[in-house]
PDB file of C-alpha atoms in Angstrom:
ATOM      1  CA  GLN A   4       0.000   0.000   0.000  1.00 93.00           C
ATOM      2  CA  LEU A   5       1.468   3.314  -1.076  1.00 95.00           C
ATOM      3  CA  GLN A   6       2.011   5.774   1.765  1.00 97.00           C
ATOM      4  CA  LEU A   7       3.074   9.405   1.787  1.00 98.00           C
ATOM      5  CA  GLN A   8       4.291  11.325   4.814  1.00 98.00           C
ATOM      6  CA  GLU A   9       4.886  15.064   5.081  1.00 98.00           C
ATOM      7  CA  SER A  10       7.593  16.448   7.340  1.00 98.00           C
ATOM      8  CA  GLY A  11       8.944  19.872   8.172  1.00 97.00           C
ATOM      9  CA  PRO A  12       8.633  22.805  10.575  1.00 97.00           C
ATOM     10  CA  GLY A  13       5.174  23.572  11.892  1.00 96.00           C
ATOM     11  CA  LEU A  14       5.993  27.240  12.471  1.00 98.00           C
ATOM     12  CA  VAL A  15       7.554  29.655  10.001  1.00 98.00           C
ATOM     13  CA  LYS A  16       8.197  33.368  10.446  1.00 98.00           C
ATOM     14  CA  PRO A  17       6.735  35.916   8.038  1.00 98.00           C
ATOM     15  CA  SER A  18       8.960  36.691   5.023  1.00 97.00           C
ATOM     16  CA  GLU A  19      10.884  33.434   5.477  1.00 98.00           C
ATOM     17  CA  THR A  20      10.757  30.282   3.353  1.00 98.00           C
ATOM     18  CA  LEU A  21       8.464  27.370   4.131  1.00 98.00           C
ATOM     19  CA  SER A  22      10.121  24.000   3.452  1.00 98.00           C
ATOM     20  CA  LEU A  23       8.382  20.629   3.504  1.00 98.00           C
ATOM     21  CA  THR A  24       9.382  17.142   2.405  1.00 98.00           C
ATOM     22  CA  CYS A  25       7.182  14.224   1.413  1.00 98.00           C
ATOM     23  CA  THR A  26       8.529  10.696   1.788  1.00 98.00           C
ATOM     24  CA  VAL A  27       7.027   7.957  -0.362  1.00 97.00           C
ATOM     25  CA  SER A  28       6.931   4.350   0.824  1.00 96.00           C
ATOM     26  CA  GLY A  29       5.284   1.149  -0.328  1.00 95.00           C
ATOM     27  CA  GLY A  30       5.787   1.884  -4.013  1.00 92.00           C
ATOM     28  CA  PRO A  31       8.106   3.521  -6.540  1.00 91.00           C
ATOM     29  CA  ILE A  32       8.447   7.259  -7.015  1.00 93.00           C
ATOM     30  CA  THR A  33       9.675   6.684 -10.560  1.00 91.00           C
ATOM     31  CA  GLY A  34       6.529   4.992 -11.847  1.00 78.00           C
ATOM     32  CA  SER A  35       5.569   5.874 -15.393  1.00 79.00           C
ATOM     33  CA  SER A  36       3.018   8.708 -15.775  1.00 85.00           C
ATOM     34  CA  TYR A  37       2.754   9.372 -12.030  1.00 92.00           C
ATOM     35  CA  TYR A  38       3.210  12.945 -10.880  1.00 95.00           C
ATOM     36  CA  TRP A  39       3.731  14.004  -7.267  1.00 97.00           C
ATOM     37  CA  GLY A  40       1.914  17.045  -5.992  1.00 98.00           C
ATOM     38  CA  TRP A  41       1.355  19.502  -3.176  1.00 98.00           C
ATOM     39  CA  ILE A  42      -2.063  20.794  -2.129  1.00 98.00           C
ATOM     40  CA  ARG A  43      -2.869  23.102   0.770  1.00 98.00           C
ATOM     41  CA  GLN A  44      -5.935  23.982   2.803  1.00 98.00           C
ATOM     42  CA  PRO A  45      -6.135  27.083   5.020  1.00 98.00           C
ATOM     43  CA  PRO A  46      -8.043  26.490   8.265  1.00 97.00           C
ATOM     44  CA  GLY A  47     -11.751  26.303   7.556  1.00 96.00           C
ATOM     45  CA  LYS A  48     -11.277  26.881   3.828  1.00 97.00           C
ATOM     46  CA  GLY A  49     -11.057  24.918   0.608  1.00 97.00           C
ATOM     47  CA  LEU A  50      -8.334  23.023  -1.197  1.00 98.00           C
ATOM     48  CA  GLU A  51      -5.742  24.783  -3.352  1.00 98.00           C
ATOM     49  CA  TRP A  52      -3.446  23.011  -5.808  1.00 97.00           C
ATOM     50  CA  ILE A  53       0.149  24.256  -5.406  1.00 98.00           C
ATOM     51  CA  GLY A  54       2.052  22.277  -8.007  1.00 97.00           C
ATOM     52  CA  LYS A  55       3.372  18.933  -9.154  1.00 97.00           C
ATOM     53  CA  ILE A  56       6.565  17.239 -10.253  1.00 96.00           C
ATOM     54  CA  TYR A  57       7.494  14.210 -12.348  1.00 95.00           C
ATOM     55  CA  HIS A  58      10.389  11.973 -11.310  1.00 94.00           C
ATOM     56  CA  SER A  59      12.416  13.466 -14.165  1.00 93.00           C
ATOM     57  CA  GLY A  60      12.149  16.864 -12.474  1.00 93.00           C
ATOM     58  CA  SER A  61       9.540  18.361 -14.792  1.00 94.00           C
ATOM     59  CA  THR A  62       7.299  20.718 -12.818  1.00 96.00           C
ATOM     60  CA  HIS A  63       4.028  22.598 -13.128  1.00 96.00           C
ATOM     61  CA  TYR A  64       2.951  25.280 -10.667  1.00 97.00           C
ATOM     62  CA  ASN A  65      -0.267  27.082  -9.832  1.00 96.00           C
ATOM     63  CA  PRO A  66       0.095  30.394 -11.691  1.00 94.00           C
ATOM     64  CA  SER A  67      -1.043  32.298  -8.594  1.00 95.00           C
ATOM     65  CA  LEU A  68       1.889  30.898  -6.584  1.00 97.00           C
ATOM     66  CA  SER A  69       4.496  30.231  -9.265  1.00 96.00           C
ATOM     67  CA  SER A  70       6.712  33.210  -8.384  1.00 97.00           C
ATOM     68  CA  ARG A  71       7.240  31.842  -4.861  1.00 98.00           C
ATOM     69  CA  VAL A  72       7.107  28.054  -5.307  1.00 98.00           C
ATOM     70  CA  THR A  73       9.808  25.506  -6.018  1.00 98.00           C
ATOM     71  CA  ILE A  74       9.166  21.749  -6.053  1.00 98.00           C
ATOM     72  CA  SER A  75      12.063  19.313  -6.334  1.00 98.00           C
ATOM     73  CA  VAL A  76      12.516  15.538  -6.242  1.00 97.00           C
ATOM     74  CA  ASP A  77      15.182  13.192  -4.895  1.00 97.00           C
ATOM     75  CA  THR A  78      14.450   9.775  -6.383  1.00 95.00           C
ATOM     76  CA  SER A  79      17.262   8.078  -4.449  1.00 95.00           C
ATOM     77  CA  LYS A  80      15.542   8.998  -1.184  1.00 96.00           C
ATOM     78  CA  LYS A  81      12.027   8.591  -2.609  1.00 96.00           C
ATOM     79  CA  GLN A  82      11.255  12.140  -1.533  1.00 98.00           C
ATOM     80  CA  PHE A  83       9.927  15.293  -3.099  1.00 98.00           C
ATOM     81  CA  SER A  84       9.982  18.718  -1.522  1.00 98.00           C
ATOM     82  CA  LEU A  85       8.173  22.038  -1.463  1.00 98.00           C
ATOM     83  CA  LYS A  86       9.676  25.458  -0.902  1.00 98.00           C
ATOM     84  CA  LEU A  87       7.440  28.508  -0.618  1.00 98.00           C
ATOM     85  CA  SER A  88       9.248  31.804  -0.217  1.00 98.00           C
ATOM     86  CA  SER A  89       8.257  35.132   1.330  1.00 98.00           C
ATOM     87  CA  VAL A  90       5.445  33.625   3.361  1.00 98.00           C
ATOM     88  CA  THR A  91       2.730  35.637   5.068  1.00 98.00           C
ATOM     89  CA  ALA A  92      -0.104  34.730   7.411  1.00 98.00           C
ATOM     90  CA  ALA A  93      -2.183  33.881   4.330  1.00 98.00           C
ATOM     91  CA  ASP A  94       0.098  30.878   3.764  1.00 98.00           C
ATOM     92  CA  THR A  95      -0.983  29.298   7.047  1.00 98.00           C
ATOM     93  CA  ALA A  96      -2.567  26.015   6.039  1.00 98.00           C
ATOM     94  CA  VAL A  97      -2.538  22.256   6.215  1.00 98.00           C
ATOM     95  CA  TYR A  98      -0.160  21.138   3.483  1.00 98.00           C
ATOM     96  CA  TYR A  99      -0.772  17.785   1.810  1.00 98.00           C
ATOM     97  CA  CYS A 100       1.471  15.818  -0.498  1.00 98.00           C
ATOM     98  CA  ALA A 101      -0.223  13.440  -2.899  1.00 98.00           C
ATOM     99  CA  ARG A 102       0.303  11.181  -5.894  1.00 97.00           C
ATOM    100  CA  ARG A 103      -1.387  12.061  -9.150  1.00 95.00           C
ATOM    101  CA  ALA A 104      -2.862   8.965 -10.713  1.00 90.00           C
ATOM    102  CA  GLY A 105      -1.595   7.657 -14.009  1.00 83.00           C
ATOM    103  CA  TYR A 106      -2.671   9.448 -17.183  1.00 78.00           C
ATOM    104  CA  PRO A 107      -5.424  10.151 -18.194  1.00 79.00           C
ATOM    105  CA  GLY A 108      -6.542  10.261 -14.571  1.00 81.00           C
ATOM    106  CA  LEU A 109      -5.607  13.816 -13.649  1.00 88.00           C
ATOM    107  CA  TYR A 110      -6.509  13.406  -9.984  1.00 93.00           C
ATOM    108  CA  PHE A 111      -4.806  12.588  -6.703  1.00 96.00           C
ATOM    109  CA  ASP A 112      -5.315   8.998  -5.611  1.00 95.00           C
ATOM    110  CA  TYR A 113      -2.993   8.750  -2.610  1.00 96.00           C
ATOM    111  CA  TRP A 114      -2.570  11.511  -0.009  1.00 98.00           C
ATOM    112  CA  GLY A 115      -0.427  12.118   3.015  1.00 98.00           C
ATOM    113  CA  GLN A 116      -2.125  12.876   6.310  1.00 98.00           C
ATOM    114  CA  GLY A 117      -1.271  16.567   5.990  1.00 98.00           C
ATOM    115  CA  THR A 118       0.826  18.847   8.151  1.00 98.00           C
ATOM    116  CA  LEU A 119      -0.218  22.194   9.607  1.00 98.00           C
ATOM    117  CA  VAL A 120       2.164  25.046   8.938  1.00 98.00           C
ATOM    118  CA  THR A 121       1.550  28.275  10.803  1.00 98.00           C
ATOM    119  CA  VAL A 122       3.128  31.521   9.678  1.00 98.00           C
ATOM    120  CA  SER A 123       3.655  33.737  12.699  1.00 97.00           C
ATOM    121  CA  SER A 124       6.374  35.729  14.384  1.00 96.00           C
TER     122      SER A 124
ATOM    123  CA  SER B  23      -7.563  32.106 -13.711  1.00 68.00           C
ATOM    124  CA  TYR B  24      -9.660  28.991 -14.072  1.00 83.00           C
ATOM    125  CA  GLU B  25     -12.395  28.479 -11.469  1.00 90.00           C
ATOM    126  CA  LEU B  26     -14.814  25.749 -10.495  1.00 94.00           C
ATOM    127  CA  THR B  27     -17.951  26.860  -8.680  1.00 96.00           C
ATOM    128  CA  GLN B  28     -19.932  24.738  -6.223  1.00 97.00           C
ATOM    129  CA  PRO B  29     -22.839  25.570  -3.909  1.00 98.00           C
ATOM    130  CA  PRO B  30     -21.538  26.238  -0.377  1.00 98.00           C
ATOM    131  CA  SER B  31     -23.925  23.812   1.282  1.00 97.00           C
ATOM    132  CA  VAL B  32     -26.483  21.087   0.673  1.00 98.00           C
ATOM    133  CA  SER B  33     -28.791  19.682   3.330  1.00 97.00           C
ATOM    134  CA  VAL B  34     -30.540  16.346   2.970  1.00 97.00           C
ATOM    135  CA  SER B  35     -32.502  13.934   5.124  1.00 97.00           C
ATOM    136  CA  PRO B  36     -31.280  10.358   5.556  1.00 97.00           C
ATOM    137  CA  GLY B  37     -32.372   8.142   2.681  1.00 97.00           C
ATOM    138  CA  GLN B  38     -32.934  11.063   0.349  1.00 97.00           C
ATOM    139  CA  THR B  39     -30.790  12.124  -2.626  1.00 98.00           C
ATOM    140  CA  ALA B  40     -28.120  14.811  -2.504  1.00 98.00           C
ATOM    141  CA  ARG B  41     -26.932  16.471  -5.690  1.00 98.00           C
ATOM    142  CA  ILE B  42     -23.848  18.683  -5.790  1.00 98.00           C
ATOM    143  CA  THR B  43     -23.041  20.684  -8.900  1.00 97.00           C
ATOM    144  CA  CYS B  44     -19.713  21.968 -10.141  1.00 97.00           C
ATOM    145  CA  SER B  45     -19.485  24.511 -12.953  1.00 95.00           C
ATOM    146  CA  GLY B  46     -16.520  25.773 -14.942  1.00 89.00           C
ATOM    147  CA  ASP B  47     -15.888  27.027 -18.458  1.00 83.00           C
ATOM    148  CA  ALA B  48     -13.140  24.498 -19.205  1.00 77.00           C
ATOM    149  CA  LEU B  49     -15.067  21.495 -17.909  1.00 85.00           C
ATOM    150  CA  PRO B  50     -16.183  20.351 -21.374  1.00 81.00           C
ATOM    151  CA  ASN B  51     -12.501  19.810 -22.248  1.00 86.00           C
ATOM    152  CA  GLN B  52     -11.398  17.829 -19.205  1.00 90.00           C
ATOM    153  CA  TYR B  53     -12.677  15.103 -16.934  1.00 93.00           C
ATOM    154  CA  ALA B  54     -13.942  16.000 -13.474  1.00 95.00           C
ATOM    155  CA  TYR B  55     -13.133  14.277 -10.216  1.00 97.00           C
ATOM    156  CA  TRP B  56     -14.863  14.350  -6.848  1.00 98.00           C
ATOM    157  CA  TYR B  57     -13.360  14.100  -3.372  1.00 98.00           C
ATOM    158  CA  GLN B  58     -14.960  13.560   0.018  1.00 98.00           C
ATOM    159  CA  GLN B  59     -13.237  15.127   3.010  1.00 98.00           C
ATOM    160  CA  LYS B  60     -14.224  14.469   6.609  1.00 98.00           C
ATOM    161  CA  PRO B  61     -12.972  16.671   9.466  1.00 96.00           C
ATOM    162  CA  GLY B  62      -9.292  16.211  10.214  1.00 96.00           C
ATOM    163  CA  GLN B  63      -8.780  13.816   7.314  1.00 97.00           C
ATOM    164  CA  ALA B  64      -7.221  13.983   3.889  1.00 98.00           C
ATOM    165  CA  PRO B  65      -9.573  14.014   0.896  1.00 98.00           C
ATOM    166  CA  VAL B  66     -10.594  10.710  -0.669  1.00 98.00           C
ATOM    167  CA  VAL B  67     -11.635  10.416  -4.312  1.00 97.00           C
ATOM    168  CA  VAL B  68     -15.178   9.108  -4.738  1.00 98.00           C
ATOM    169  CA  ILE B  69     -15.614   9.669  -8.495  1.00 97.00           C
ATOM    170  CA  TYR B  70     -12.983   9.892 -11.239  1.00 96.00           C
ATOM    171  CA  LYS B  71     -13.218  10.587 -14.967  1.00 94.00           C
ATOM    172  CA  ASP B  72     -16.709  12.084 -14.519  1.00 95.00           C
ATOM    173  CA  THR B  73     -18.555   8.851 -13.755  1.00 96.00           C
ATOM    174  CA  GLU B  74     -16.147   6.144 -12.600  1.00 95.00           C
ATOM    175  CA  ARG B  75     -16.243   4.924  -9.025  1.00 96.00           C
ATOM    176  CA  PRO B  76     -13.063   3.634  -7.336  1.00 93.00           C
ATOM    177  CA  SER B  77     -13.151   0.246  -5.682  1.00 93.00           C
ATOM    178  CA  GLY B  78     -14.446   0.488  -2.143  1.00 95.00           C
ATOM    179  CA  ILE B  79     -16.672   3.498  -2.821  1.00 97.00           C
ATOM    180  CA  PRO B  80     -20.368   2.698  -2.253  1.00 97.00           C
ATOM    181  CA  GLU B  81     -22.644   2.449  -5.281  1.00 97.00           C
ATOM    182  CA  ARG B  82     -24.793   5.292  -3.923  1.00 98.00           C
ATOM    183  CA  PHE B  83     -22.122   7.693  -5.201  1.00 98.00           C
ATOM    184  CA  SER B  84     -22.430   8.533  -8.891  1.00 98.00           C
ATOM    185  CA  GLY B  85     -21.298  11.246 -11.277  1.00 97.00           C
ATOM    186  CA  SER B  86     -22.688  12.826 -14.407  1.00 97.00           C
ATOM    187  CA  ARG B  87     -22.049  15.778 -16.680  1.00 94.00           C
ATOM    188  CA  SER B  88     -23.963  18.157 -18.910  1.00 91.00           C
ATOM    189  CA  GLY B  89     -22.013  20.784 -20.806  1.00 86.00           C
ATOM    190  CA  THR B  90     -20.090  23.017 -18.417  1.00 88.00           C
ATOM    191  CA  THR B  91     -21.600  21.402 -15.306  1.00 94.00           C
ATOM    192  CA  VAL B  92     -20.784  18.141 -13.588  1.00 97.00           C
ATOM    193  CA  THR B  93     -22.864  16.658 -10.784  1.00 98.00           C
ATOM    194  CA  LEU B  94     -22.118  14.337  -7.882  1.00 98.00           C
ATOM    195  CA  THR B  95     -25.196  12.434  -6.750  1.00 98.00           C
ATOM    196  CA  ILE B  96     -25.457  10.598  -3.459  1.00 98.00           C
ATOM    197  CA  SER B  97     -28.504   8.353  -3.509  1.00 98.00           C
ATOM    198  CA  GLY B  98     -29.956   7.118  -0.234  1.00 97.00           C
ATOM    199  CA  VAL B  99     -27.782   9.420   1.848  1.00 97.00           C
ATOM    200  CA  GLN B 100     -26.457   8.005   5.095  1.00 97.00           C
ATOM    201  CA  ALA B 101     -25.241   9.838   8.184  1.00 97.00           C
ATOM    202  CA  GLU B 102     -21.654   8.840   7.353  1.00 97.00           C
ATOM    203  CA  ASP B 103     -21.872  10.828   4.103  1.00 98.00           C
ATOM    204  CA  GLU B 104     -21.846  14.104   6.020  1.00 98.00           C
ATOM    205  CA  ALA B 105     -18.637  15.746   4.833  1.00 98.00           C
ATOM    206  CA  ASP B 106     -17.165  18.386   2.550  1.00 98.00           C
ATOM    207  CA  TYR B 107     -17.086  17.544  -1.144  1.00 98.00           C
ATOM    208  CA  TYR B 108     -14.765  19.059  -3.732  1.00 98.00           C
ATOM    209  CA  CYS B 109     -14.723  18.759  -7.480  1.00 98.00           C
ATOM    210  CA  GLN B 110     -11.395  18.963  -9.302  1.00 97.00           C
ATOM    211  CA  SER B 111     -10.375  19.289 -12.899  1.00 95.00           C
ATOM    212  CA  ALA B 112      -7.619  20.671 -15.090  1.00 92.00           C
ATOM    213  CA  ASP B 113      -7.196  23.512 -17.530  1.00 88.00           C
ATOM    214  CA  SER B 114      -7.637  22.899 -21.236  1.00 83.00           C
ATOM    215  CA  SER B 115      -4.020  21.762 -21.633  1.00 86.00           C
ATOM    216  CA  GLY B 116      -4.275  19.358 -18.704  1.00 86.00           C
ATOM    217  CA  THR B 117      -1.266  20.985 -17.089  1.00 90.00           C
ATOM    218  CA  ASP B 118      -2.692  23.064 -14.280  1.00 92.00           C
ATOM    219  CA  TYR B 119      -5.204  21.700 -11.813  1.00 94.00           C
ATOM    220  CA  VAL B 120      -7.989  23.395  -9.926  1.00 95.00           C
ATOM    221  CA  PHE B 121     -10.301  22.466  -7.081  1.00 97.00           C
ATOM    222  CA  GLY B 122     -13.862  23.594  -6.745  1.00 97.00           C
ATOM    223  CA  THR B 123     -14.954  25.898  -3.962  1.00 97.00           C
ATOM    224  CA  GLY B 124     -16.316  23.009  -1.914  1.00 98.00           C
ATOM    225  CA  THR B 125     -19.760  21.960  -0.685  1.00 98.00           C
ATOM    226  CA  LYS B 126     -20.642  21.009   2.846  1.00 98.00           C
ATOM    227  CA  VAL B 127     -23.202  18.213   2.914  1.00 98.00           C
ATOM    228  CA  THR B 128     -25.279  18.120   6.073  1.00 97.00           C
ATOM    229  CA  VAL B 129     -27.417  15.099   6.880  1.00 97.00           C
ATOM    230  CA  LEU B 130     -30.420  16.307   8.841  1.00 94.00           C
TER     231      LEU B 130
END
């Protein structure tokens, strides 16, 4: 059974960079046509797609966040990571990592449990 | 930017039918997907590719589409179906993804 687990600081100061890592277990990260994504959810609000990465390193970002987002992958560690720069209180959210199902299924079939990141001084 | 619009809330009595709509201009060009999210949990897909149901999802969940609107139908609603539901799709190129605004289903 594929499992994903987010890790990283739960508290980040305003203007700093939020960094999270997702570790994949129970299956390959290099599977054909699978992308690996980040989604966030501010407290009491809806889901927002942040971006996704293929094991080759090819990325796609939400245009509204693209100037501040970097997603990278380390296939040897079966991990992919999120960096979000210049954070403000509006970036406080539960951050989920997830696997995008194989094409043409453009949806997320496996999710991590999520990790709350609070932006506060 | 691309948006998917859902009604904020739907209320339904047990055993009745709940219908949740999702509208977006690019929907005719891409499949839609539906997630159920219960408090404190990650979302779970209940419908994929407009009408397909993953294994383990009860038959009372079904999906349909008409033009720029897709609909999630829960037939014979049960108390355990009380949750937030989100549609999701992609832009016309299939590159960028978007979630709907979300609908809270309340079982009376």
